[in-house]
């Protein structure tokens, strides 16, 4: 009996394995976005919070940039995940995808 939510990597094709790598990075970036968003919210409510350590404008910039990048990584990962199944053709350039 297998646990719900676990993926057996032996059943995945090359594009799906690459897609999982992109999804993993997207989840980490999503966590960073939430963390920096919470910090920015606290700095907005309490201006002395982390004063001199982390500027509000830098915090806001990291929050917004992390959002853009995790969305892009999620879309790229979903493209790799679906591409081989839908087209029936192996994905070309997986090594290049792994490089990025």
CSV table of C-alpha atoms in Angstrom, one decimal:
chain,number,residue,atom,x,y,z
A,1,UNK,CA,0.0,0.0,0.0
A,2,UNK,CA,1.4,3.4,-1.0
A,3,UNK,CA,0.9,6.6,0.8
A,4,UNK,CA,-1.3,9.3,-0.7
A,5,UNK,CA,0.8,12.1,-2.2
A,6,UNK,CA,3.9,10.1,-2.9
A,7,UNK,CA,5.2,9.8,-6.5
A,8,UNK,CA,7.1,6.8,-7.7
A,9,UNK,CA,9.8,8.3,-9.9
A,10,UNK,CA,10.3,5.0,-11.8
A,11,UNK,CA,6.9,5.6,-13.4
A,12,UNK,CA,7.7,9.2,-14.5
A,13,UNK,CA,9.0,10.1,-17.9
A,14,UNK,CA,11.9,12.6,-18.4
A,15,UNK,CA,9.7,15.6,-18.8
A,16,UNK,CA,7.8,14.8,-15.6
A,17,UNK,CA,11.0,14.4,-13.6
A,18,UNK,CA,12.2,17.8,-14.9
A,19,UNK,CA,8.8,19.3,-14.1
A,20,UNK,CA,9.1,18.1,-10.5
A,21,UNK,CA,12.4,19.9,-10.1
A,22,UNK,CA,10.7,23.1,-11.3
A,23,UNK,CA,7.8,22.5,-9.0
A,24,UNK,CA,10.2,22.1,-6.0
A,25,UNK,CA,11.9,25.4,-6.7
A,26,UNK,CA,8.5,27.0,-7.1
A,27,UNK,CA,7.4,25.8,-3.7
A,28,UNK,CA,10.5,27.1,-2.1
A,29,UNK,CA,10.1,30.5,-3.8
A,30,UNK,CA,6.4,30.5,-2.7
A,31,UNK,CA,7.6,30.1,0.9
A,32,UNK,CA,10.0,32.9,0.5
A,33,UNK,CA,7.3,35.1,-1.0
A,34,UNK,CA,5.0,34.4,2.0
A,35,UNK,CA,7.8,35.0,4.5
A,36,UNK,CA,8.8,38.3,3.0
A,37,UNK,CA,5.2,39.4,2.6
A,38,UNK,CA,4.6,38.8,6.2
A,39,UNK,CA,7.7,40.7,7.1
A,40,UNK,CA,6.7,43.6,4.9
A,41,UNK,CA,3.2,43.6,6.5
A,42,UNK,CA,4.8,43.8,9.9
A,43,UNK,CA,7.1,46.5,8.8
A,44,UNK,CA,4.2,48.5,7.4
A,45,UNK,CA,2.2,48.2,10.7
A,46,UNK,CA,5.3,48.6,12.9
A,47,UNK,CA,7.8,50.9,11.2
A,48,UNK,CA,10.5,50.2,13.8
A,49,UNK,CA,10.4,46.4,13.2
A,50,UNK,CA,13.8,45.3,11.7
A,51,UNK,CA,14.7,49.0,11.2
A,52,UNK,CA,18.3,49.2,9.9
A,53,UNK,CA,18.5,45.5,9.2
A,54,UNK,CA,16.0,45.0,6.4
A,55,UNK,CA,14.6,48.0,4.6
A,56,UNK,CA,10.9,47.9,3.7
A,57,UNK,CA,11.5,48.7,0.0
A,58,UNK,CA,14.0,45.8,-0.3
A,59,UNK,CA,11.5,43.5,1.5
A,60,UNK,CA,8.7,44.5,-0.8
A,61,UNK,CA,10.9,44.1,-3.9
A,62,UNK,CA,11.9,40.5,-2.8
A,63,UNK,CA,8.3,39.7,-2.1
A,64,UNK,CA,7.1,40.8,-5.6
A,65,UNK,CA,10.0,39.3,-7.5
A,66,UNK,CA,9.6,35.9,-5.7
A,67,UNK,CA,6.0,35.9,-6.7
A,68,UNK,CA,6.8,36.5,-10.4
A,69,UNK,CA,9.6,33.9,-10.4
A,70,UNK,CA,7.6,31.1,-8.6
A,71,UNK,CA,4.7,31.6,-11.0
A,72,UNK,CA,7.1,31.3,-14.0
A,73,UNK,CA,8.8,28.2,-12.5
A,74,UNK,CA,5.3,26.7,-11.9
A,75,UNK,CA,4.2,27.3,-15.4
A,76,UNK,CA,7.4,26.0,-16.9
A,77,UNK,CA,7.2,22.9,-14.7
A,78,UNK,CA,3.6,22.3,-15.7
A,79,UNK,CA,4.6,22.6,-19.4
A,80,UNK,CA,7.4,20.0,-18.9
A,81,UNK,CA,5.0,17.8,-17.0
A,82,UNK,CA,2.3,17.8,-19.7
A,83,UNK,CA,4.3,18.1,-22.8
A,84,UNK,CA,5.5,14.5,-23.3
A,85,UNK,CA,2.1,13.0,-22.3
A,86,UNK,CA,0.0,15.2,-24.6
A,87,UNK,CA,2.3,15.2,-27.7
A,88,UNK,CA,3.4,11.6,-27.4
A,89,UNK,CA,7.0,12.6,-28.4
A,90,UNK,CA,9.9,12.6,-25.9
A,91,UNK,CA,11.0,16.1,-24.8
A,92,UNK,CA,14.1,17.3,-26.6
A,93,UNK,CA,16.7,19.2,-24.6
A,94,UNK,CA,16.1,17.8,-21.1
A,95,UNK,CA,19.8,18.4,-20.3
A,96,UNK,CA,19.4,22.1,-21.1
A,97,UNK,CA,16.2,22.2,-18.9
A,98,UNK,CA,18.2,20.6,-16.1
A,99,UNK,CA,20.9,23.2,-16.5
A,100,UNK,CA,18.5,26.1,-15.8
